Tab-separated table of C-alpha atoms in Angstrom:
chain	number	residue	atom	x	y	z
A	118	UNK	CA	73.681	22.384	49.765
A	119	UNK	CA	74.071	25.434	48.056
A	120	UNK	CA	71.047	27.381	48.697
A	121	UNK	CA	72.493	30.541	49.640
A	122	UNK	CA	73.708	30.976	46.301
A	123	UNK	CA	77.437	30.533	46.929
A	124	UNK	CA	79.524	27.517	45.355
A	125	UNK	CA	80.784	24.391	47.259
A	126	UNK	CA	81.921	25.425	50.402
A	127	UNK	CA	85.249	26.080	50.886
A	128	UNK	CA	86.778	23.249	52.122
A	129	UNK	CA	88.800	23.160	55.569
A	130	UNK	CA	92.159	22.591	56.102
A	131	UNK	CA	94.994	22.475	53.555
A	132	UNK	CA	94.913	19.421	51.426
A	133	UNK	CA	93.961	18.250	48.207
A	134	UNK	CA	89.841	19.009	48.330
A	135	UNK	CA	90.829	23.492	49.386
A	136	UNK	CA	93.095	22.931	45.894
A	137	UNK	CA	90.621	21.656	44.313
A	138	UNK	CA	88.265	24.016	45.249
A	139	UNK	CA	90.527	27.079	44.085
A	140	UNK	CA	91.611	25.347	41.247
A	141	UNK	CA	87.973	25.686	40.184
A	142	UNK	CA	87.654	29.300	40.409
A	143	UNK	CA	91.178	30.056	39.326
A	144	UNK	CA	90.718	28.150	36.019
A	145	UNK	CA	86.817	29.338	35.884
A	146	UNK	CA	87.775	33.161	35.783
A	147	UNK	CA	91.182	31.933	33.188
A	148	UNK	CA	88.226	30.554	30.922
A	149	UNK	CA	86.535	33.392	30.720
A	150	UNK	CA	89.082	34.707	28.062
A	151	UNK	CA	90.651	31.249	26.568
A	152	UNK	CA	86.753	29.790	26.229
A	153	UNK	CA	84.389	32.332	25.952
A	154	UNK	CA	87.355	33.783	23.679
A	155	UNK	CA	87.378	30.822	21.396
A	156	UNK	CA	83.404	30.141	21.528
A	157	UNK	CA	83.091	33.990	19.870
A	158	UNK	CA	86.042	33.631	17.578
A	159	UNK	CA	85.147	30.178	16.525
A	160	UNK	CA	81.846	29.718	16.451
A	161	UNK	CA	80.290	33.310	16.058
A	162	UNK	CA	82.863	35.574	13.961
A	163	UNK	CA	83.388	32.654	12.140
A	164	UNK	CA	80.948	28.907	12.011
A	165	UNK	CA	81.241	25.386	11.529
A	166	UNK	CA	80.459	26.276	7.764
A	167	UNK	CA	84.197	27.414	7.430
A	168	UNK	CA	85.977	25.215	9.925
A	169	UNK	CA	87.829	22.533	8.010
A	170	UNK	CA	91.325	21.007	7.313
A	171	UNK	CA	93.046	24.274	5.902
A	172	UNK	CA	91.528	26.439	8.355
A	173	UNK	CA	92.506	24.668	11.118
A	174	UNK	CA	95.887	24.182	9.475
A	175	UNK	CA	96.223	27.100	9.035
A	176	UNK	CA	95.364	28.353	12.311
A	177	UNK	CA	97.895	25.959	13.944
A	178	UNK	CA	100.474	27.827	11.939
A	179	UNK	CA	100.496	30.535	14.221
A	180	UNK	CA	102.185	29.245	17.612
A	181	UNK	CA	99.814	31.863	19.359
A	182	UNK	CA	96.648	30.084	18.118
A	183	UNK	CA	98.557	25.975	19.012
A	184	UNK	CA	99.886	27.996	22.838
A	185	UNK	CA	95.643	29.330	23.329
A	186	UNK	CA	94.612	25.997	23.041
A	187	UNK	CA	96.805	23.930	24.615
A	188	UNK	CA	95.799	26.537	27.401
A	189	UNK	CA	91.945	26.195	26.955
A	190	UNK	CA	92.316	21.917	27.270
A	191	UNK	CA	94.635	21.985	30.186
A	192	UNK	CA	91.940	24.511	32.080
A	193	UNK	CA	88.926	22.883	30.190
A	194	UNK	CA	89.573	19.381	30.861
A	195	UNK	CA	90.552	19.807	34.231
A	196	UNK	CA	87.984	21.572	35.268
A	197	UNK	CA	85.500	19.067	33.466
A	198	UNK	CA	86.861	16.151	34.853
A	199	UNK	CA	87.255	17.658	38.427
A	200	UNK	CA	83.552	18.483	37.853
A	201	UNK	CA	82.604	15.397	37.069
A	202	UNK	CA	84.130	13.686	39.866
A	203	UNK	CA	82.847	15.988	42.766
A	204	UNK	CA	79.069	14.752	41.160
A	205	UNK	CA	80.419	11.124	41.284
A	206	UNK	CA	80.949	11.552	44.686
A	207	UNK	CA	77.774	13.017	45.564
A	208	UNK	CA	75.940	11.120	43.395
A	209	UNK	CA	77.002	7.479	42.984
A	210	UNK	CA	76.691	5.972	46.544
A	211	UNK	CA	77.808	2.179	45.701
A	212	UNK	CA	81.106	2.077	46.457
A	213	UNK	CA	81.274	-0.297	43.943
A	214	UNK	CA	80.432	1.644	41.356
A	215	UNK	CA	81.830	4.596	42.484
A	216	UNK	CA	85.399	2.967	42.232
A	217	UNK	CA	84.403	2.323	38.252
A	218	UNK	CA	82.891	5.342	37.645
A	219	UNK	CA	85.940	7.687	38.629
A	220	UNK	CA	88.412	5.113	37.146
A	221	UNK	CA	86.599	5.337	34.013
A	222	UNK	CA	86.674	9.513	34.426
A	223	UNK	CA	90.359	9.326	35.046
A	224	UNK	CA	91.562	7.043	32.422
A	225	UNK	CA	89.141	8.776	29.818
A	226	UNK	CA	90.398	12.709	31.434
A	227	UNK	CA	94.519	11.378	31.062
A	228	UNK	CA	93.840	10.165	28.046
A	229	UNK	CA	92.196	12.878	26.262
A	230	UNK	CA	94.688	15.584	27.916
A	231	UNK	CA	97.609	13.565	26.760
A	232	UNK	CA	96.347	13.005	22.838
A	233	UNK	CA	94.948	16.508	22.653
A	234	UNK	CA	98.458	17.679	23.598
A	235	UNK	CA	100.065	15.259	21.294
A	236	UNK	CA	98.295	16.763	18.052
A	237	UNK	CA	98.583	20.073	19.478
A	238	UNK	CA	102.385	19.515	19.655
A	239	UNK	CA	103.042	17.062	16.512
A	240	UNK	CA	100.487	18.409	14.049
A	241	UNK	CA	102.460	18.672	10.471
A	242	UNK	CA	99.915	20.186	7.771
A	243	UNK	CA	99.921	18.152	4.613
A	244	UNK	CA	98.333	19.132	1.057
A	245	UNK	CA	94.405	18.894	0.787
B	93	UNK	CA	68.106	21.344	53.862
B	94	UNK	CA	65.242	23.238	51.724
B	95	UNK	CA	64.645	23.291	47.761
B	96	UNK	CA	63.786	26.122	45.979
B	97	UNK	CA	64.643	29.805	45.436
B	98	UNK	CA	67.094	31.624	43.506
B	99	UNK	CA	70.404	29.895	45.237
B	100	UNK	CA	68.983	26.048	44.909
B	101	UNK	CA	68.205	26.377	40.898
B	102	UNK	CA	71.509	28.245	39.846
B	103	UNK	CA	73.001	25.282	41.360
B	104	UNK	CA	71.544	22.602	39.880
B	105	UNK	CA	71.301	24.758	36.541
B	106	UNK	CA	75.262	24.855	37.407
B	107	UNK	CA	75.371	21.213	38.020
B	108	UNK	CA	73.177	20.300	34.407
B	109	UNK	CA	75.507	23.084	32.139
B	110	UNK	CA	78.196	21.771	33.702
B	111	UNK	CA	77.823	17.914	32.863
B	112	UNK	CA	76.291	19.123	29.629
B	113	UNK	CA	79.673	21.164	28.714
B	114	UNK	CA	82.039	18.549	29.474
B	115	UNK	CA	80.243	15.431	27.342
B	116	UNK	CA	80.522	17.814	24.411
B	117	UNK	CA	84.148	18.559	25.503
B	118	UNK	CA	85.406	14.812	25.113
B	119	UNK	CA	83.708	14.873	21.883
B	120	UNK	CA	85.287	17.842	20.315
B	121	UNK	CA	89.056	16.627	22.016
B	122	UNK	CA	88.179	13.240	19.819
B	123	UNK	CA	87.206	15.210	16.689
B	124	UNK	CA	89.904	17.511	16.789
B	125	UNK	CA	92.510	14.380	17.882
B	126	UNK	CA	91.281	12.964	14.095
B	127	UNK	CA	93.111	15.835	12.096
B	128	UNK	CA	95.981	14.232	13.209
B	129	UNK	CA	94.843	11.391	10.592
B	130	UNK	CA	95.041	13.817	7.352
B	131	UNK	CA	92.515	16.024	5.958
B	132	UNK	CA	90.238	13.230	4.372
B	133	UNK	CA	89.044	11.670	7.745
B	134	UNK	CA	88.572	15.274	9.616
B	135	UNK	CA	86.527	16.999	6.963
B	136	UNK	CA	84.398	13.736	6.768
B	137	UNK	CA	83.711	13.819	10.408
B	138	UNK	CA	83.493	17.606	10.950
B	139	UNK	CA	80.844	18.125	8.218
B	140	UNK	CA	78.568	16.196	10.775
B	141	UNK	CA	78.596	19.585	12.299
B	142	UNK	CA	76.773	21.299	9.146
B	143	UNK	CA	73.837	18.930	10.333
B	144	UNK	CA	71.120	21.584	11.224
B	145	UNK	CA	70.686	19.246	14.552
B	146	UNK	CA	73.896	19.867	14.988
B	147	UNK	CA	74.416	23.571	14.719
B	148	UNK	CA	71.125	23.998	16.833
B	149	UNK	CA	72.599	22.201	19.522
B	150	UNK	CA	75.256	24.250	19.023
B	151	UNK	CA	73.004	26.872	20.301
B	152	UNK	CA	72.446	25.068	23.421
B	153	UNK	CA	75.861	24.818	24.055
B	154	UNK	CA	76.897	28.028	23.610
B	155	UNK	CA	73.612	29.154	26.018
B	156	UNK	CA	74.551	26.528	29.087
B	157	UNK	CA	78.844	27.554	28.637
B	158	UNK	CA	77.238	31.102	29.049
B	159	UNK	CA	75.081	30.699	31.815
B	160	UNK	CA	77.810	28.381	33.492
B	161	UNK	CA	80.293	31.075	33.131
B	162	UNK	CA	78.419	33.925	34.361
B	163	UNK	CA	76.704	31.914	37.326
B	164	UNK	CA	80.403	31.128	37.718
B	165	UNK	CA	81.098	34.505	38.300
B	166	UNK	CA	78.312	34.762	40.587
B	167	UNK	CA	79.611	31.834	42.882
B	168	UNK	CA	83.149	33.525	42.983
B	169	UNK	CA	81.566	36.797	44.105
B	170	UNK	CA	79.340	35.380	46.958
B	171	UNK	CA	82.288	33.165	47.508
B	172	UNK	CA	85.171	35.866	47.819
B	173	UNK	CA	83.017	39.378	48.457
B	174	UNK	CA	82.018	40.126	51.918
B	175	UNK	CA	78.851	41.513	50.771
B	176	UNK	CA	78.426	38.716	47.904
B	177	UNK	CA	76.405	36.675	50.266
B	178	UNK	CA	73.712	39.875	51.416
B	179	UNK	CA	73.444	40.491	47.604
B	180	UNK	CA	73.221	36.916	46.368
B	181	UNK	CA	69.697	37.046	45.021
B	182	UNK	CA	70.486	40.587	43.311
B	183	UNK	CA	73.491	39.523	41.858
B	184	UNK	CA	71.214	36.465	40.727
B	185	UNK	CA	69.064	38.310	38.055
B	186	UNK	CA	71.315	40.470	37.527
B	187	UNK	CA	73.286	37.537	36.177
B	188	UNK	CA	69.790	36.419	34.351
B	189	UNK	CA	69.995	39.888	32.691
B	190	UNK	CA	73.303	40.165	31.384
B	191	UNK	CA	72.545	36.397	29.924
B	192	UNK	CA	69.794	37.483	28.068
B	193	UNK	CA	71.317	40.595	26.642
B	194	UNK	CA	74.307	38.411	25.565
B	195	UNK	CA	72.458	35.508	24.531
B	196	UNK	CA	69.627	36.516	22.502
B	197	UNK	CA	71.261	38.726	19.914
B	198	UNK	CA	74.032	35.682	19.755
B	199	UNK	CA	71.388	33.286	19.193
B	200	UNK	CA	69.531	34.889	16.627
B	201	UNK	CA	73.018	35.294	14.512
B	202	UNK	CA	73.576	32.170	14.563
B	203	UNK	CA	69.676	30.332	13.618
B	204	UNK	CA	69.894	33.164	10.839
B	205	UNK	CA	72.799	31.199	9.878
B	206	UNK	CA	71.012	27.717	9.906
Protein backbone atom coordinates (compact mmCIF):
# COMPACT_ATOMS: atom_id res chain seq x y z
CA UNK A 1 0.00 0.00 0.00
CA UNK A 2 0.98 3.28 -0.82
CA UNK A 3 1.44 5.05 2.34
CA UNK A 4 4.65 6.57 1.77
CA UNK A 5 3.21 8.66 -0.76
CA UNK A 6 4.83 7.11 -3.84
CA UNK A 7 2.70 5.29 -6.68
CA UNK A 8 2.46 1.47 -7.25
CA UNK A 9 5.65 0.10 -6.76
CA UNK A 10 7.71 -0.43 -9.44
CA UNK A 11 7.33 -3.69 -10.51
CA UNK A 12 10.35 -6.29 -10.78
CA UNK A 13 11.68 -7.80 -13.58
CA UNK A 14 11.05 -6.98 -17.26
CA UNK A 15 7.67 -8.00 -18.42
CA UNK A 16 4.42 -6.74 -19.13
CA UNK A 17 3.35 -5.31 -15.34
CA UNK A 18 7.30 -2.75 -15.32
CA UNK A 19 5.54 -1.57 -18.95
CA UNK A 20 2.70 -1.03 -17.57
CA UNK A 21 3.88 0.73 -14.84
CA UNK A 22 5.97 3.27 -17.08
CA UNK A 23 3.43 3.42 -19.48
CA UNK A 24 1.50 5.14 -16.68
CA UNK A 25 3.83 7.83 -15.96
CA UNK A 26 5.00 8.28 -19.50
CA UNK A 27 1.42 8.93 -20.75
CA UNK A 28 0.54 10.79 -17.23
CA UNK A 29 3.29 13.56 -17.77
CA UNK A 30 2.16 13.43 -22.07
CA UNK A 31 -1.39 14.41 -20.59
CA UNK A 32 -0.39 17.07 -18.91
CA UNK A 33 -0.28 19.12 -22.23
CA UNK A 34 -2.85 17.03 -24.63
CA UNK A 35 -5.56 16.99 -21.45
CA UNK A 36 -5.06 19.63 -19.23
CA UNK A 37 -4.45 21.45 -22.75
CA UNK A 38 -7.83 20.57 -24.07
CA UNK A 39 -9.77 20.85 -20.54
CA UNK A 40 -8.53 24.87 -20.64
CA UNK A 41 -9.09 25.32 -24.32
CA UNK A 42 -12.34 23.52 -24.32
CA UNK A 43 -14.00 23.95 -21.46
CA UNK A 44 -12.59 27.28 -19.91
CA UNK A 45 -11.50 29.71 -22.92
CA UNK A 46 -14.35 28.46 -24.48
CA UNK A 47 -17.80 26.22 -22.72
CA UNK A 48 -20.25 23.75 -23.53
CA UNK A 49 -22.47 26.89 -24.44
CA UNK A 50 -20.47 27.13 -27.80
CA UNK A 51 -19.52 23.54 -28.48
CA UNK A 52 -21.76 22.24 -31.24
CA UNK A 53 -21.80 20.71 -34.80
CA UNK A 54 -19.96 23.68 -36.66
CA UNK A 55 -17.56 24.19 -34.00
CA UNK A 56 -16.48 20.94 -33.80
CA UNK A 57 -16.53 20.81 -37.59
CA UNK A 58 -14.82 23.23 -37.81
CA UNK A 59 -12.21 22.40 -35.47
CA UNK A 60 -11.65 19.02 -37.21
CA UNK A 61 -10.75 21.08 -40.23
CA UNK A 62 -7.51 21.77 -38.97
CA UNK A 63 -5.43 18.35 -39.08
CA UNK A 64 -3.55 19.82 -35.94
CA UNK A 65 -6.77 19.92 -33.85
CA UNK A 66 -8.04 15.81 -35.53
CA UNK A 67 -3.70 14.75 -34.82
CA UNK A 68 -4.22 16.41 -30.70
CA UNK A 69 -6.94 14.27 -30.22
CA UNK A 70 -6.35 11.25 -31.67
CA UNK A 71 -3.25 11.78 -29.28
CA UNK A 72 -5.30 12.65 -26.08
CA UNK A 73 -7.68 9.11 -26.68
CA UNK A 74 -4.79 6.88 -27.43
CA UNK A 75 -3.01 8.26 -23.95
CA UNK A 76 -6.49 8.83 -22.26
CA UNK A 77 -8.03 5.61 -22.87
CA UNK A 78 -5.14 3.67 -22.20
CA UNK A 79 -4.36 4.97 -19.28
CA UNK A 80 -8.14 4.70 -18.11
CA UNK A 81 -8.54 1.33 -18.98
CA UNK A 82 -5.07 0.23 -17.59
CA UNK A 83 -6.40 2.03 -14.47
CA UNK A 84 -9.26 0.36 -14.27
CA UNK A 85 -7.90 -2.98 -14.54
CA UNK A 86 -5.03 -2.69 -11.89
CA UNK A 87 -8.39 -1.82 -9.36
CA UNK A 88 -10.08 -4.97 -10.85
CA UNK A 89 -7.36 -6.82 -9.76
CA UNK A 90 -7.11 -5.53 -6.41
CA UNK A 91 -10.48 -5.25 -5.92
CA UNK A 92 -12.65 -8.02 -7.40
CA UNK A 93 -11.39 -11.26 -5.67
CA UNK A 94 -13.92 -13.90 -7.40
CA UNK A 95 -12.18 -15.17 -10.01
CA UNK A 96 -15.28 -15.50 -11.50
CA UNK A 97 -16.08 -12.26 -11.73
CA UNK A 98 -12.90 -11.00 -12.19
CA UNK A 99 -12.68 -12.89 -15.63
CA UNK A 100 -16.11 -10.75 -16.58
CA UNK A 101 -15.18 -7.74 -15.22
CA UNK A 102 -11.82 -7.22 -17.27
CA UNK A 103 -13.46 -8.84 -20.38
CA UNK A 104 -16.10 -6.37 -20.15
CA UNK A 105 -13.13 -3.45 -19.63
CA UNK A 106 -11.37 -4.79 -22.65
CA UNK A 107 -14.08 -5.21 -25.11
CA UNK A 108 -15.65 -1.77 -23.96
CA UNK A 109 -11.58 -0.02 -23.98
CA UNK A 110 -11.03 -1.73 -27.94
CA UNK A 111 -14.06 -0.68 -28.80
CA UNK A 112 -14.16 2.84 -27.88
CA UNK A 113 -10.35 3.35 -29.10
CA UNK A 114 -11.23 1.85 -32.40
CA UNK A 115 -14.68 4.08 -33.09
CA UNK A 116 -13.12 7.18 -31.59
CA UNK A 117 -10.35 6.72 -34.18
CA UNK A 118 -12.77 5.91 -36.87
CA UNK A 119 -14.65 9.41 -36.60
CA UNK A 120 -11.49 11.02 -35.91
CA UNK A 121 -10.21 9.64 -39.26
CA UNK A 122 -13.58 9.52 -41.49
CA UNK A 123 -15.36 12.61 -40.19
CA UNK A 124 -16.77 14.53 -43.52
CA UNK A 125 -18.59 17.89 -42.32
CA UNK A 126 -21.97 18.25 -43.93
CA UNK A 127 -24.32 21.51 -44.01
CA UNK A 128 -26.21 22.36 -40.66
CA UNK B 1 -0.19 -2.03 6.69
CA UNK B 2 -1.53 1.35 8.46
CA UNK B 3 -4.34 3.92 7.23
CA UNK B 4 -4.05 7.35 7.46
CA UNK B 5 -1.72 10.31 6.81
CA UNK B 6 -0.85 12.32 3.94
CA UNK B 7 0.50 9.21 1.60
CA UNK B 8 -2.73 6.79 2.35
CA UNK B 9 -5.48 9.64 1.28
CA UNK B 10 -3.66 10.97 -1.95
CA UNK B 11 -3.96 7.45 -2.88
CA UNK B 12 -7.22 6.63 -2.50
CA UNK B 13 -8.14 10.35 -3.57
CA UNK B 14 -5.93 9.02 -6.70
CA UNK B 15 -7.81 5.84 -6.86
CA UNK B 16 -11.64 7.82 -6.61
CA UNK B 17 -10.43 10.80 -9.44
CA UNK B 18 -9.17 8.25 -11.26
CA UNK B 19 -12.33 5.89 -11.66
CA UNK B 20 -14.30 9.12 -11.63
CA UNK B 21 -12.25 10.48 -14.86
CA UNK B 22 -12.48 7.49 -16.87
CA UNK B 23 -16.59 6.80 -16.52
CA UNK B 24 -16.88 10.33 -17.85
CA UNK B 25 -14.24 9.43 -20.52
CA UNK B 26 -16.39 6.52 -22.17
CA UNK B 27 -19.15 8.90 -22.09
CA UNK B 28 -17.66 11.77 -23.92
CA UNK B 29 -15.81 8.97 -26.63
CA UNK B 30 -19.77 7.91 -27.15
CA UNK B 31 -20.96 11.53 -27.50
CA UNK B 32 -18.35 12.62 -29.63
CA UNK B 33 -18.59 8.99 -31.76
CA UNK B 34 -22.48 10.47 -32.49
CA UNK B 35 -21.24 13.47 -34.74
CA UNK B 36 -20.38 10.93 -36.95
CA UNK B 37 -24.37 10.60 -37.38
CA UNK B 38 -24.88 14.37 -38.77
CA UNK B 39 -25.39 17.46 -36.94
CA UNK B 40 -29.13 16.79 -35.89
CA UNK B 41 -28.38 13.83 -33.46
CA UNK B 42 -25.04 15.55 -31.87
CA UNK B 43 -26.50 18.93 -31.07
CA UNK B 44 -29.56 17.03 -29.57
CA UNK B 45 -27.38 15.05 -27.33
CA UNK B 46 -24.70 17.66 -26.53
CA UNK B 47 -27.22 20.30 -25.35
CA UNK B 48 -27.68 17.79 -22.36
CA UNK B 49 -24.50 19.45 -21.39
CA UNK B 50 -26.21 23.07 -21.01
CA UNK B 51 -28.11 21.20 -18.09
CA UNK B 52 -26.91 23.29 -15.03
CA UNK B 53 -26.39 19.59 -13.37
CA UNK B 54 -24.42 19.08 -15.98
CA UNK B 55 -22.03 21.96 -16.21
CA UNK B 56 -21.68 21.74 -12.30
CA UNK B 57 -20.46 18.41 -12.57
CA UNK B 58 -18.43 19.69 -14.97
CA UNK B 59 -16.81 21.42 -12.14
CA UNK B 60 -16.13 18.27 -10.42
CA UNK B 61 -14.51 16.94 -13.20
CA UNK B 62 -12.34 19.43 -14.02
CA UNK B 63 -11.34 19.56 -9.91
CA UNK B 64 -10.63 15.49 -9.63
CA UNK B 65 -8.55 15.59 -13.55
CA UNK B 66 -6.66 18.41 -11.60
CA UNK B 67 -5.96 16.91 -8.48
CA UNK B 68 -5.24 13.51 -10.38
CA UNK B 69 -2.77 15.24 -12.50
CA UNK B 70 -0.89 17.09 -10.01
CA UNK B 71 -0.90 14.14 -7.35
CA UNK B 72 0.33 12.47 -10.54
CA UNK B 73 3.14 14.55 -10.58
CA UNK B 74 3.70 13.98 -7.05
CA UNK B 75 3.86 10.06 -7.46
CA UNK B 76 6.42 10.51 -10.40
CA UNK B 77 8.62 12.68 -8.18
CA UNK B 78 8.70 10.37 -5.06
CA UNK B 79 8.83 7.68 -7.65
CA UNK B 80 11.91 8.92 -9.81
CA UNK B 81 13.71 11.69 -7.28
CA UNK B 82 16.07 10.39 -4.77
CA UNK B 83 14.93 12.85 -2.34
CA UNK B 84 11.09 12.55 -3.51
CA UNK B 85 10.54 10.01 -0.85
CA UNK B 86 12.26 12.36 2.37
CA UNK B 87 10.04 15.20 0.96
CA UNK B 88 6.85 13.26 0.27
CA UNK B 89 4.64 14.96 2.81
CA UNK B 90 6.09 18.53 1.68
CA UNK B 91 5.65 17.92 -1.74
CA UNK B 92 2.05 16.78 -0.51
CA UNK B 93 0.61 20.29 0.38
CA UNK B 94 2.54 21.75 -1.66
CA UNK B 95 0.56 19.89 -4.29
CA UNK B 96 -2.75 20.92 -2.10
CA UNK B 97 -1.54 24.53 -2.70
CA UNK B 98 -0.91 24.80 -6.20
CA UNK B 99 -4.58 22.97 -6.53
CA UNK B 100 -6.20 25.54 -4.81
CA UNK B 101 -4.55 28.44 -6.51
CA UNK B 102 -5.46 26.76 -9.86
CA UNK B 103 -8.73 25.58 -8.95
CA UNK B 104 -10.55 28.21 -7.24
CA UNK B 105 -10.19 31.10 -9.65
CA UNK B 106 -11.14 28.25 -12.47
CA UNK B 107 -14.09 27.35 -10.60
CA UNK B 108 -15.50 30.54 -9.94
CA UNK B 109 -15.24 31.35 -13.95
CA UNK B 110 -16.98 28.81 -14.72
CA UNK B 111 -20.33 28.85 -11.85
CA UNK B 112 -20.26 32.65 -13.01
CA UNK B 113 -20.99 31.08 -16.21
CA UNK B 114 -23.91 28.80 -14.94
Amino acid sequence: MATNGAGRPRPRGSGFELYSWLFMRISGVLMLIFLLGHLYIMHIINSVEVVNYNFVAARWGTPLWRTWDLILLLLAALHGSNGLRILIDDYIHSHGWRVVALAVLYVLAIGFILGGSLVLFTFQPVAS
Amino acid sequence: MYKGGEGYWSWIFHRITGVGVALFLFIHVADTFIIGWGPGVYNAVTSLYRNPVFKIAEVILVAAVLYHALNGIRVILVDFWGEGVLKQRSIFWAEVVVFVILFVPTAILMLSRL
